[in-house]
XYZ file of N, CA, C and O in Angstrom:
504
model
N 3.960 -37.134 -12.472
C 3.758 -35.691 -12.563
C 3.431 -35.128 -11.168
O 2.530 -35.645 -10.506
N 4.092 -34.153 -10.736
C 3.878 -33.714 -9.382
C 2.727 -33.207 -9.711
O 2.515 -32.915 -10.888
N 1.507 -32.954 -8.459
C 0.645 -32.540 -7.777
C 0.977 -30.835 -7.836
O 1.952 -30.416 -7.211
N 0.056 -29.829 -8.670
C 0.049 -28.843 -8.403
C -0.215 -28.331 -7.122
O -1.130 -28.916 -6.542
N 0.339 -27.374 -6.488
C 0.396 -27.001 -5.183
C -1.059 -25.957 -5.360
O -1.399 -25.453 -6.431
N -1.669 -25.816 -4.260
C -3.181 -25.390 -3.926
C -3.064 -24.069 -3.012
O -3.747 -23.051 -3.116
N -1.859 -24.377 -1.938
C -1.600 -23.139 -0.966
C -0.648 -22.908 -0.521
O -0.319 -23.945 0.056
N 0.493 -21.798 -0.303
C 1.062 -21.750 0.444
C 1.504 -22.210 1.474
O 0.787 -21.721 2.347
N 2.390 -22.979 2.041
C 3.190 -23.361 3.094
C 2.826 -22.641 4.414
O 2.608 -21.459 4.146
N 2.683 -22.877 5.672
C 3.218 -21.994 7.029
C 4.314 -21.498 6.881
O 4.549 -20.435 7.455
N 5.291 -22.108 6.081
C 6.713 -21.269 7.013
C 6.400 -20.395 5.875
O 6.292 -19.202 6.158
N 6.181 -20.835 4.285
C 6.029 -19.475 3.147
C 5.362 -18.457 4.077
O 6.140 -17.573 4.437
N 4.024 -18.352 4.594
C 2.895 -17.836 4.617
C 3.856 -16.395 6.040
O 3.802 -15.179 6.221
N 4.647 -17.673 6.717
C 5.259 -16.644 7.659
C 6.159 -15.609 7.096
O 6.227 -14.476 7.572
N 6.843 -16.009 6.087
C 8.020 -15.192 5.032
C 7.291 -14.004 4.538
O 7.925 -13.004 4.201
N 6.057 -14.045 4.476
C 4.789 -13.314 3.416
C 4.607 -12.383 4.597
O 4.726 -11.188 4.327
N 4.334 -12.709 5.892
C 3.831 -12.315 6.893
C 4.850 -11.543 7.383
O 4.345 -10.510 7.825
N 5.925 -11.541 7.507
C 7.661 -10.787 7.584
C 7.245 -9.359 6.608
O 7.091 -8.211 7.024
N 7.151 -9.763 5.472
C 7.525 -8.808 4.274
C 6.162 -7.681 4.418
O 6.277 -6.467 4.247
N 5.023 -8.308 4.728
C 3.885 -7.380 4.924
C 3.734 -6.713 5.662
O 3.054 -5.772 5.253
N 4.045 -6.618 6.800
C 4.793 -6.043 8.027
C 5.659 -5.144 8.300
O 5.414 -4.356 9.213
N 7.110 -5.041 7.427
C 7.736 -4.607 6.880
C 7.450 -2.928 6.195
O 7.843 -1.784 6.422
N 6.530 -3.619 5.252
C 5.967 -2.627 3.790
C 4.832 -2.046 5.163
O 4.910 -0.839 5.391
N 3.694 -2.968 6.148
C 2.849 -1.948 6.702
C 3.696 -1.004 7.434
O 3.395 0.182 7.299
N 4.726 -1.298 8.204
C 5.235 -0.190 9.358
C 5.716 0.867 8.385
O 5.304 1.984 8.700
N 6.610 0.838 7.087
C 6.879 2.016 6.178
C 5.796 2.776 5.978
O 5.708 3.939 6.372
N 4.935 2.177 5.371
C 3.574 2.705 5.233
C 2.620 3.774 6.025
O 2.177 4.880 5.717
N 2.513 3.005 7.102
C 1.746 3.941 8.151
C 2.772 4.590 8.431
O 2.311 5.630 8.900
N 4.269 4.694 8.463
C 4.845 5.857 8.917
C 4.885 7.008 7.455
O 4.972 8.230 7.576
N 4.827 6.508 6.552
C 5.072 7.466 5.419
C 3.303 8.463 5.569
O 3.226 9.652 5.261
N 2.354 7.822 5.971
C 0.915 8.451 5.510
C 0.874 9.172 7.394
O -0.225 9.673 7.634
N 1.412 9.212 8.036
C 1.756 9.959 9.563
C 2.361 11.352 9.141
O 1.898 12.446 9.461
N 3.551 11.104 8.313
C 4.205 12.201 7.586
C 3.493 13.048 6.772
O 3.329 14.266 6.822
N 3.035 12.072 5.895
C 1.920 13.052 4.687
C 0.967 13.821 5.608
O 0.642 14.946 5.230
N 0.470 13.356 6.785
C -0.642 13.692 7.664
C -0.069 14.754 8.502
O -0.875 15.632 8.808
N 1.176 14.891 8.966
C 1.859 16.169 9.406
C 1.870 17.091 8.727
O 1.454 18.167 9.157
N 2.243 16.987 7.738
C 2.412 17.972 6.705
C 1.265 18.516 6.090
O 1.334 19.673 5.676
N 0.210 17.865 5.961
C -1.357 18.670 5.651
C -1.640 19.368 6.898
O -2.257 20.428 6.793
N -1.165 18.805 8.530
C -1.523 19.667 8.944
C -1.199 21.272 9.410
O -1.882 22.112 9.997
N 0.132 21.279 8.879
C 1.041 21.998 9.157
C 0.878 22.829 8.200
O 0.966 24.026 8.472
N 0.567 22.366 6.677
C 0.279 23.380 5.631
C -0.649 24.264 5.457
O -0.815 24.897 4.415
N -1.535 24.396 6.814
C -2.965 25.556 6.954
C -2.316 27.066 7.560
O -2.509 28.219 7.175
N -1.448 26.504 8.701
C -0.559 27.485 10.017
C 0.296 28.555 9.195
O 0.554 28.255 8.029
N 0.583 29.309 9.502
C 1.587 30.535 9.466
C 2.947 30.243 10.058
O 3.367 31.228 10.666
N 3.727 29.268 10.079
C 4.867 28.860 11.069
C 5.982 30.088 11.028
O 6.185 31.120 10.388
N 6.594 29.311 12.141
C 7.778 30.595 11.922
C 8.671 31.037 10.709
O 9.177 32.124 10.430
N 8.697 29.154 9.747
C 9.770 29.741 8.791
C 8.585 30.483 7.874
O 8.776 29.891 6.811
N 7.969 30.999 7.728
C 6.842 31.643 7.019
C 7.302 32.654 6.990
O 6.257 33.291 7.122
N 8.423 33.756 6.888
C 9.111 34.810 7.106
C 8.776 35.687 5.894
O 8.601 36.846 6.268
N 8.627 35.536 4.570
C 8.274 35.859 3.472
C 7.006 36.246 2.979
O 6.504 35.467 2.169
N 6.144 37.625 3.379
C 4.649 37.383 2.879
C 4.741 37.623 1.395
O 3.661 37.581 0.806
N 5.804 37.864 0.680
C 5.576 38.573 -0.846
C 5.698 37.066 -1.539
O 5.109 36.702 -2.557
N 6.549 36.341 -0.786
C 6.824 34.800 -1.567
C 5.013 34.041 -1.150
O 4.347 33.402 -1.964
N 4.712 34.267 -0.136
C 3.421 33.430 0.037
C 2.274 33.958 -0.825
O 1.444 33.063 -0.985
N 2.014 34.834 -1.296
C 1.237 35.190 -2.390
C 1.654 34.872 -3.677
O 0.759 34.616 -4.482
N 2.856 34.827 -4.073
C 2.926 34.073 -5.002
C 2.501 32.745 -5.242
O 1.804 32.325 -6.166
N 3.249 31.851 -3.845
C 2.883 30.504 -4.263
C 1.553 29.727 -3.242
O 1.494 28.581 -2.796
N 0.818 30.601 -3.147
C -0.356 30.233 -2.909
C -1.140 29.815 -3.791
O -2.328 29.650 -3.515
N -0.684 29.572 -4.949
C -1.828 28.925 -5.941
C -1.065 27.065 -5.850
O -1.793 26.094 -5.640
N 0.635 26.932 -6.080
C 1.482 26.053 -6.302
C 0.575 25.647 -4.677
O -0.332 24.814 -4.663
N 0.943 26.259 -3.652
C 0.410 25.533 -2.488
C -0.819 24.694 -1.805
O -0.819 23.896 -0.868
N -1.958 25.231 -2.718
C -3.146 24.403 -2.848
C -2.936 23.099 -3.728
O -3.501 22.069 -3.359
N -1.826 23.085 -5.350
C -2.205 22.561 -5.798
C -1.085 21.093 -5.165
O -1.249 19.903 -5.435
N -0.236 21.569 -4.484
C 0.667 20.588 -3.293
C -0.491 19.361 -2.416
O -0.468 18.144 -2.231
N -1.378 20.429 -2.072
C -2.118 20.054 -0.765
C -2.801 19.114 -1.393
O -3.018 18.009 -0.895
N -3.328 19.600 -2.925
C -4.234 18.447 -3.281
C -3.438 17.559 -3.376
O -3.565 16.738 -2.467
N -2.485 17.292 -4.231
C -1.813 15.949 -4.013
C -1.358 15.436 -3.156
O -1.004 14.273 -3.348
N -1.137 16.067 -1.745
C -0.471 15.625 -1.004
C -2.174 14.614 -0.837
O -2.266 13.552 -1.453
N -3.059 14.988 -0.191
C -4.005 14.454 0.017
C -4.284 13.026 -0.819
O -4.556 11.886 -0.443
N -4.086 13.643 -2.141
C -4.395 11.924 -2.549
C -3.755 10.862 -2.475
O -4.154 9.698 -2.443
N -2.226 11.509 -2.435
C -1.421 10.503 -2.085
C -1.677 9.995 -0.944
O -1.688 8.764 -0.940
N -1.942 10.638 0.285
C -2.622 10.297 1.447
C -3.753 9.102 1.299
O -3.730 8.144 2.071
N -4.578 9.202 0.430
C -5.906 8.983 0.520
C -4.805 7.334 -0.090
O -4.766 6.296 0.571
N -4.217 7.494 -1.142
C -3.605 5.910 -1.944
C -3.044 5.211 -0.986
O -3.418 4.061 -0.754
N -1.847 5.942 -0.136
C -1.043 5.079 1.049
C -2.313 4.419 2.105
O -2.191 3.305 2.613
N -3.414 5.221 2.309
C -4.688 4.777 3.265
C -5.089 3.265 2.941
O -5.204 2.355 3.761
N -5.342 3.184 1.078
C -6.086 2.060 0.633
C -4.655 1.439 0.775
O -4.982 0.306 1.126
N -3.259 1.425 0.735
C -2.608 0.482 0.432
C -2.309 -0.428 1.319
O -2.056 -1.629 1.229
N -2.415 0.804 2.774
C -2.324 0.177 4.108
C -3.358 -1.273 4.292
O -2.952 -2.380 4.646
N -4.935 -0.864 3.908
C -5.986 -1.699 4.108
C -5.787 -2.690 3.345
O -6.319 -3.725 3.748
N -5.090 -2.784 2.172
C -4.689 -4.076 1.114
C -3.955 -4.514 2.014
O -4.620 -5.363 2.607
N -2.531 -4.392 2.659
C -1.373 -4.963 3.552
C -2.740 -5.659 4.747
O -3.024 -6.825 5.020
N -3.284 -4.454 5.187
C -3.902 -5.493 6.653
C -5.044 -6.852 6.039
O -5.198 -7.949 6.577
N -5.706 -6.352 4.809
C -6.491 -7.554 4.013
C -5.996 -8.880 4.095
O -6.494 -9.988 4.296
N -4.588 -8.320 3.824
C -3.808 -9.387 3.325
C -3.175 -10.348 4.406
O -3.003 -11.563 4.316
N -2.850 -9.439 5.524
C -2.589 -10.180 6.707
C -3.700 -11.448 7.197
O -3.392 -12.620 7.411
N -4.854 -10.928 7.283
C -6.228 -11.504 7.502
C -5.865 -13.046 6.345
O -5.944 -14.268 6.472
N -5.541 -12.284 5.485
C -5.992 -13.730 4.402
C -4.445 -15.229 4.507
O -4.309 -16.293 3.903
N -3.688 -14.600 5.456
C -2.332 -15.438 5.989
C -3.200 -15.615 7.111
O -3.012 -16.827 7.220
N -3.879 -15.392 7.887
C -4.582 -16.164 8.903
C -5.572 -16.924 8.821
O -6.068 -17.605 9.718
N -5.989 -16.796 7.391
C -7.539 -17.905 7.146
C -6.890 -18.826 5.994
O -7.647 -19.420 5.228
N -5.487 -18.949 5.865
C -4.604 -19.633 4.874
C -5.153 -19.575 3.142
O -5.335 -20.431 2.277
N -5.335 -17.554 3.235
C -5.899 -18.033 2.018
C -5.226 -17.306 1.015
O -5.609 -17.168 -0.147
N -4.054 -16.781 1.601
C -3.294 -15.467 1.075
C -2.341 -16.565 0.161
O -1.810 -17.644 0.426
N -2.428 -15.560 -1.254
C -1.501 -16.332 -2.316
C -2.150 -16.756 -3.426
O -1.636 -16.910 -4.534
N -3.685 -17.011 -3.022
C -5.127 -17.704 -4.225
C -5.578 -16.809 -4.864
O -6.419 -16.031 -4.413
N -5.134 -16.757 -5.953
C -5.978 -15.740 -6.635
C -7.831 -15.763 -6.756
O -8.612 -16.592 -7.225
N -8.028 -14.371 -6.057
C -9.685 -14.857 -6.240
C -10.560 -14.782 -7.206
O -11.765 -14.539 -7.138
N -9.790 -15.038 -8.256
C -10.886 -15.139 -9.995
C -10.408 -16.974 -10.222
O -11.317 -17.787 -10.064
N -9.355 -17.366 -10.490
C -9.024 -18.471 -10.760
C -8.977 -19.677 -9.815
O -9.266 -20.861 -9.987
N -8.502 -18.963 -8.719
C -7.812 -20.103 -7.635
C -6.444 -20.653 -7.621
O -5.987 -21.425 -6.778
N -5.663 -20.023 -8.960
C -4.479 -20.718 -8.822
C -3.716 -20.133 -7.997
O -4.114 -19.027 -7.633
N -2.362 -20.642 -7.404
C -1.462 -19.916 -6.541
C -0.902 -18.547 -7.503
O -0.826 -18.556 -8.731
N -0.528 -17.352 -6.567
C -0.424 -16.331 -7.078
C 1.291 -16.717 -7.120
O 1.828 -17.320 -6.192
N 2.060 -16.246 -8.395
C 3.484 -16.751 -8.321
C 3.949 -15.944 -7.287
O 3.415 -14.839 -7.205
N 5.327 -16.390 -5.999
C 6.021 -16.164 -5.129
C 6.795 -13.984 -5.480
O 6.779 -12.902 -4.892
N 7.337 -14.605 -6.830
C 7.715 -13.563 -7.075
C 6.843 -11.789 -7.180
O 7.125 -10.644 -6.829
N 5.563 -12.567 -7.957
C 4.387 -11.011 -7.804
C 4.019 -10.880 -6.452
O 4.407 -9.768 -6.094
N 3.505 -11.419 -5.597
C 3.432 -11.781 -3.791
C 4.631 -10.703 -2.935
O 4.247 -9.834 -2.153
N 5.514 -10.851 -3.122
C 7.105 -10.115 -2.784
C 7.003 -9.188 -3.344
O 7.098 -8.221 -2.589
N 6.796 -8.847 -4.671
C 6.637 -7.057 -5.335
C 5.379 -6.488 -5.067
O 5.269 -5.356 -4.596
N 4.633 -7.056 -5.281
C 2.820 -6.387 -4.968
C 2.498 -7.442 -3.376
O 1.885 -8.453 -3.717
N 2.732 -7.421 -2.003
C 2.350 -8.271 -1.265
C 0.916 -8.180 -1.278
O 0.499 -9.218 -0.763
N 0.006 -7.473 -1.602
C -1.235 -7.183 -1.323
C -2.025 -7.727 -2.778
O -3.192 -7.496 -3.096
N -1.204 -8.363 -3.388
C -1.932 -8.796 -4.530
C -3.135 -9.838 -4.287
O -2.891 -10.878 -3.676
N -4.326 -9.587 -4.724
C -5.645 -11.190 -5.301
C -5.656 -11.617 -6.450
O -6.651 -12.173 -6.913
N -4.577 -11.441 -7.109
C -5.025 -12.066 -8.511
C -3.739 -12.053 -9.247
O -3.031 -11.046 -9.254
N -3.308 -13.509 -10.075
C -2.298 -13.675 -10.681
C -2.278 -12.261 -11.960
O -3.124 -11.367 -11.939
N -1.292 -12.323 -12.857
C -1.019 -11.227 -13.689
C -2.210 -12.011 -14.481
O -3.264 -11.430 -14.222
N -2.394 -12.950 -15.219
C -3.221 -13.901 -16.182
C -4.169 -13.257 -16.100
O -4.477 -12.405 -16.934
N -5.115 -13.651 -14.628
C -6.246 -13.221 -14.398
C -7.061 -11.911 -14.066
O -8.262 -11.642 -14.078
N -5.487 -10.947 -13.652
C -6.021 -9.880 -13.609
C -6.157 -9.052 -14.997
O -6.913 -8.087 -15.111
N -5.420 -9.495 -15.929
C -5.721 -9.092 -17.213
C -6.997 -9.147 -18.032
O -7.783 -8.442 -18.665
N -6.712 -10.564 -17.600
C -9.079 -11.063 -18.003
C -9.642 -10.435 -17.722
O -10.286 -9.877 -18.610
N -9.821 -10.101 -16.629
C -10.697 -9.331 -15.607
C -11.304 -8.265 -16.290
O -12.476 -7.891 -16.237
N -9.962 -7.635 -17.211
C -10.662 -5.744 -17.328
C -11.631 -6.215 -18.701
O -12.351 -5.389 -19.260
């Protein structure tokens, strides 16, 4: 009976390290954007040509801003999961789920890279 595997590989851990990288540079460029655009949404710009349309959607426009913000605020934490996660490919620990210990499967790792916890265990959990 083979020996259950305990950790990730180097060359895996580098493949992991590719893909996280990847997802961070989208990332911080997508929450740069969101961050332009909150700041841009206070100003009077030029295409602002319309004051009868801006009283109208000055209510729609706050309720933009709020979401834009939280979405802001989600891409922020998702970024800090990606860099977590980097950290945990340098202390060879990325892939362990931290309730069980078992390896997190390859495939959830690649869709969620920022994952700690197999699907099993994160279900227990709640």
């Amino acid at each position: 009976m083979a020996e259950e595997k305990k950790r990730y590989s180097d060359e895996e851990l580098e493949e992991f390290r590719a893909v996280i990288n990847d997802k961070l540079a989208l990332a911080k460029s997508d929450l740069k954007e969101m961050q332009e655009v909150l700041r841009n949404r206070n100003g009077n710009d030029v295409t602002d040509t319309s004051p009868t349309y801006k009283i109208l959607e000055e209510g729609s426009s706050t309720q933009t801003k709020e979401e834009l913000t939280q979405m802001a605020e989600r891409q922020q934490k998702f970024i800090r999961g990606l860099e977590a996660a980097l950290i945990r490919i340098e202390n060879k620990t990325y892939g362990i789920s931290r309730i069980s210990g078992k390896l997190i499967p390859r495939e959830r790792l690649l869709a969620v890279p920022h994952a700690t916890t197999c699907i099993e265990d994160k279900l227990s959990d709640k």
